[in-house]
mmCIF file with all atom_site columns, C-alpha atoms in Angstrom:
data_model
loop_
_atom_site.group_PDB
_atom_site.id
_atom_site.type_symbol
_atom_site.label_atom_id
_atom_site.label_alt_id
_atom_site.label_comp_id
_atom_site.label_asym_id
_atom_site.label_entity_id
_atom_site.label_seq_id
_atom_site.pdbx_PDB_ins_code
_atom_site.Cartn_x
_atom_site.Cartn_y
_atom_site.Cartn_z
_atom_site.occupancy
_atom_site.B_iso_or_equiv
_atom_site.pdbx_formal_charge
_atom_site.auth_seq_id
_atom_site.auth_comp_id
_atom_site.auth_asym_id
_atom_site.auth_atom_id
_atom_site.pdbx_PDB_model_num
ATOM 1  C CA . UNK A 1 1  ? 133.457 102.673 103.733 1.00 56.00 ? 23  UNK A CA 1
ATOM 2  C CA . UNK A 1 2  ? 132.738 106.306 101.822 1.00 65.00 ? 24  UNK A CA 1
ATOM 3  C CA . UNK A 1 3  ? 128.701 106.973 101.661 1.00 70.00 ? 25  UNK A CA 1
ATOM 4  C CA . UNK A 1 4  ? 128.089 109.419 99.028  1.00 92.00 ? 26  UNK A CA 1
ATOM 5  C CA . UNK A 1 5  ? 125.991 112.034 99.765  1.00 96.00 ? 27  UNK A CA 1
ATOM 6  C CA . UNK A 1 6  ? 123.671 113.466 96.796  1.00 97.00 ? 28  UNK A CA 1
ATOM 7  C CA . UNK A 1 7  ? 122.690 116.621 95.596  1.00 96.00 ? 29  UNK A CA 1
ATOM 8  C CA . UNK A 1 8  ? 119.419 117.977 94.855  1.00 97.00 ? 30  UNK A CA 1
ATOM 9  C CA . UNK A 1 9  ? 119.423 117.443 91.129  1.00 97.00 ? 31  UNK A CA 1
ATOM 10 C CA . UNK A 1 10 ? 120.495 113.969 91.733  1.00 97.00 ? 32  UNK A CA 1
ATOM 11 C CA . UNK A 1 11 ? 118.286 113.357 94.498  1.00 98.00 ? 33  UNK A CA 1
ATOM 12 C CA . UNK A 1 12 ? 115.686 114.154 92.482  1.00 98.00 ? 34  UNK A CA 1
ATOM 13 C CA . UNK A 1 13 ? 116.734 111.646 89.760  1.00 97.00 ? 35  UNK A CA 1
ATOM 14 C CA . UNK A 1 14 ? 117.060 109.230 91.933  1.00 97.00 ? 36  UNK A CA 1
ATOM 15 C CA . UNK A 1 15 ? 113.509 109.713 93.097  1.00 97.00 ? 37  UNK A CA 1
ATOM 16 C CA . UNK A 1 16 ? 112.109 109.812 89.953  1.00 96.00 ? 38  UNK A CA 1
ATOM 17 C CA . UNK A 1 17 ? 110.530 113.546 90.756  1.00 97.00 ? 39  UNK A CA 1
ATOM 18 C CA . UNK A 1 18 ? 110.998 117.351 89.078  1.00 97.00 ? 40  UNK A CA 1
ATOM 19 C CA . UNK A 1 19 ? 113.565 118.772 90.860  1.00 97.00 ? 41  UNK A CA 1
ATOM 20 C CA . UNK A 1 20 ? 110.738 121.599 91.698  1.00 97.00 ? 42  UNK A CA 1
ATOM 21 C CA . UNK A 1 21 ? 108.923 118.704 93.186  1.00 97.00 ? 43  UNK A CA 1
ATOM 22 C CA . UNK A 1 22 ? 111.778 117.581 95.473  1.00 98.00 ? 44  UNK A CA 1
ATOM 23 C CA . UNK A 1 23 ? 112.216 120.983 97.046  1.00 96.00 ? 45  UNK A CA 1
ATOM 24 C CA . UNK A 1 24 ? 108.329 121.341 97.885  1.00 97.00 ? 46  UNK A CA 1
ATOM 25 C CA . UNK A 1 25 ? 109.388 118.536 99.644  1.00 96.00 ? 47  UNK A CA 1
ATOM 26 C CA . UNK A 1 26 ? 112.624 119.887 101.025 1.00 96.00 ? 48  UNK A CA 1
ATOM 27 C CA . UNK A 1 27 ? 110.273 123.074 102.603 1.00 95.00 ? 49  UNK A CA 1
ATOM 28 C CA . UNK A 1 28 ? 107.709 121.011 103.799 1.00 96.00 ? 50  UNK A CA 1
ATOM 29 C CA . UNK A 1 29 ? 110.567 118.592 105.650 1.00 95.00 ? 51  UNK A CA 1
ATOM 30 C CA . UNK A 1 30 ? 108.769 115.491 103.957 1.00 94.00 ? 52  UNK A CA 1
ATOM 31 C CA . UNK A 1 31 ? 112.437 114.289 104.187 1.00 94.00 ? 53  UNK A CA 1
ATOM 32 C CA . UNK A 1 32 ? 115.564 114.202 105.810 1.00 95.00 ? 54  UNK A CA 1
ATOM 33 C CA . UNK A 1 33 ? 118.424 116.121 104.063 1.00 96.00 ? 55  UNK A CA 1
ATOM 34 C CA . UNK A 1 34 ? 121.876 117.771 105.381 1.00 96.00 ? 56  UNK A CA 1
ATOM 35 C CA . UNK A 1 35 ? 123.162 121.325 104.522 1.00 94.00 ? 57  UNK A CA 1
ATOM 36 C CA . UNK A 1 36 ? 126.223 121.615 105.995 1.00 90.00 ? 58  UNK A CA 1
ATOM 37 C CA . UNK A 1 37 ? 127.179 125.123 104.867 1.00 86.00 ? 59  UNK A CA 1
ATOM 38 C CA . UNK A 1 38 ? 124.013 126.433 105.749 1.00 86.00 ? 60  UNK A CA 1
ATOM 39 C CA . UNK A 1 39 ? 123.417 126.566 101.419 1.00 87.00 ? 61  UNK A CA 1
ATOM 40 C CA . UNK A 1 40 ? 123.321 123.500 99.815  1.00 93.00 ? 62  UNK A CA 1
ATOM 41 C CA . UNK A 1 41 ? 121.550 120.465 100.738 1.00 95.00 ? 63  UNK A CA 1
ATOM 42 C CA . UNK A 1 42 ? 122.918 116.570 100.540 1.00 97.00 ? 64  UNK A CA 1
ATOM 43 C CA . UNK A 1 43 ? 120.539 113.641 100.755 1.00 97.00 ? 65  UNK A CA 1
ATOM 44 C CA . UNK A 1 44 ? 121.805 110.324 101.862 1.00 96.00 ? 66  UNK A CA 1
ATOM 45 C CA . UNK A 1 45 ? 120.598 107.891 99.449  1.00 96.00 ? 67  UNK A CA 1
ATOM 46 C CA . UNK A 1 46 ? 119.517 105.364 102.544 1.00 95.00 ? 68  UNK A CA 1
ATOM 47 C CA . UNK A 1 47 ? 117.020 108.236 103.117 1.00 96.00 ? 69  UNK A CA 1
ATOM 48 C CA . UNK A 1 48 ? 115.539 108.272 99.887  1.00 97.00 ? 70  UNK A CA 1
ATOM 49 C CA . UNK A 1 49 ? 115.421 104.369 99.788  1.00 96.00 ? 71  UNK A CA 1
ATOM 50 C CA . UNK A 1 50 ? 113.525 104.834 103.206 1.00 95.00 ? 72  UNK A CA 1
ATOM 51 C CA . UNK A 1 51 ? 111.475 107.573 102.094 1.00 95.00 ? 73  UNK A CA 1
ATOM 52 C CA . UNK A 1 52 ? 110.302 105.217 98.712  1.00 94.00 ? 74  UNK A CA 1
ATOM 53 C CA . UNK A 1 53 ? 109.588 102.761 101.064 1.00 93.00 ? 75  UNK A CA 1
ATOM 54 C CA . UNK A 1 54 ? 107.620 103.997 103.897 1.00 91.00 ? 76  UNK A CA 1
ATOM 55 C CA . UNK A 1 55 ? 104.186 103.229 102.506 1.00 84.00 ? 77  UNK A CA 1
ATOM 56 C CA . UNK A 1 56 ? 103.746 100.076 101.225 1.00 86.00 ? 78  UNK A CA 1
ATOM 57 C CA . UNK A 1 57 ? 100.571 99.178  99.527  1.00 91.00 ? 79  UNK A CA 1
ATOM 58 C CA . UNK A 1 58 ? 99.583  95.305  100.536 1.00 90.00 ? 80  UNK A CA 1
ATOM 59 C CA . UNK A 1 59 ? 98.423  93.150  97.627  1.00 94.00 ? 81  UNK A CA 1
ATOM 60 C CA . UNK A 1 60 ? 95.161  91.326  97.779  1.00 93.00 ? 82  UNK A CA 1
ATOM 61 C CA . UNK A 1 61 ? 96.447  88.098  98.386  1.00 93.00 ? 83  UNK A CA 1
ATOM 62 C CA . UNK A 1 62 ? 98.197  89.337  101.588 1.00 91.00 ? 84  UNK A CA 1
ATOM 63 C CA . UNK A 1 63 ? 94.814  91.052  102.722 1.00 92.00 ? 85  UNK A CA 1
ATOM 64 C CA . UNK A 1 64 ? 93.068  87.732  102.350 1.00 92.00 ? 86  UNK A CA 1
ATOM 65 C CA . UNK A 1 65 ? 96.009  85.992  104.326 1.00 92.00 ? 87  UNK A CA 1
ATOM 66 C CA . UNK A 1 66 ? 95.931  88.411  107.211 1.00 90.00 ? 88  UNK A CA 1
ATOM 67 C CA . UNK A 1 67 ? 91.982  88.640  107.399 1.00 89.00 ? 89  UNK A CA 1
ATOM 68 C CA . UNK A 1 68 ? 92.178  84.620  107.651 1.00 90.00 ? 90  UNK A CA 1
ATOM 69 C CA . UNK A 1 69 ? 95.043  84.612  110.426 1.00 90.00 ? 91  UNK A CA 1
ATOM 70 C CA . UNK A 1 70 ? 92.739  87.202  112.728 1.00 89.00 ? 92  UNK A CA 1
ATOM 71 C CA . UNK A 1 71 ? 89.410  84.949  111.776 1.00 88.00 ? 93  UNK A CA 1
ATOM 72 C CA . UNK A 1 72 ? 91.133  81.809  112.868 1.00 89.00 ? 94  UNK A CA 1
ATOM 73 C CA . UNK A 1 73 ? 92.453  83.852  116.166 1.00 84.00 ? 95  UNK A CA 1
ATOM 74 C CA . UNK A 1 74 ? 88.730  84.701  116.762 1.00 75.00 ? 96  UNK A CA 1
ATOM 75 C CA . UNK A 1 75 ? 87.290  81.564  116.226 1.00 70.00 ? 97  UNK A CA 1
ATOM 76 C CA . UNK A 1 76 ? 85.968  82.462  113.280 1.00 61.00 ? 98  UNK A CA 1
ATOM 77 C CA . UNK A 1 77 ? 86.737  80.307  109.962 1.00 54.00 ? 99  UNK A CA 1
ATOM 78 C CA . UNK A 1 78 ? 86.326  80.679  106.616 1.00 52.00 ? 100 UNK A CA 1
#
């Protein structure tokens, strides 16, 4: 199996970002990319799923069902 890598312009479309955006980024090593020739940079598109993904924002129902599980661990019920 061939994984493509991408390059920045693409990367950046994939991401939905400038590609100005994407290489603050890039500096600031917010995430992972390859340069194999020391010049231009690749990104793995597993990265950038993993990078869209890394903070999710819980809905209120799932709020309410965790507060519930650690009240009914504590003996407390609602």
């Amino acid at each position: 199996m061939h994984r493509k890598l991408l390059t920045s312009k693409e990367a950046a479309q994939y991401l939905g970002i400038s590609l100005s955006f994407l290489r603050k980024m890039m500096m600031n090593r917010i995430i992972p990319m390859y340069k194999p020739n020391g010049k231009l940079c690749y990104f793995d598109p597993v990265d950038l799923d993993a990078y869209l993904t890394s903070v999710r924002i819980s809905s209120q129902d799932e709020i309410r069902e965790r507060a519930n599980e650690y009240l009914c661990k504590s003996g407390n019920h609602v």
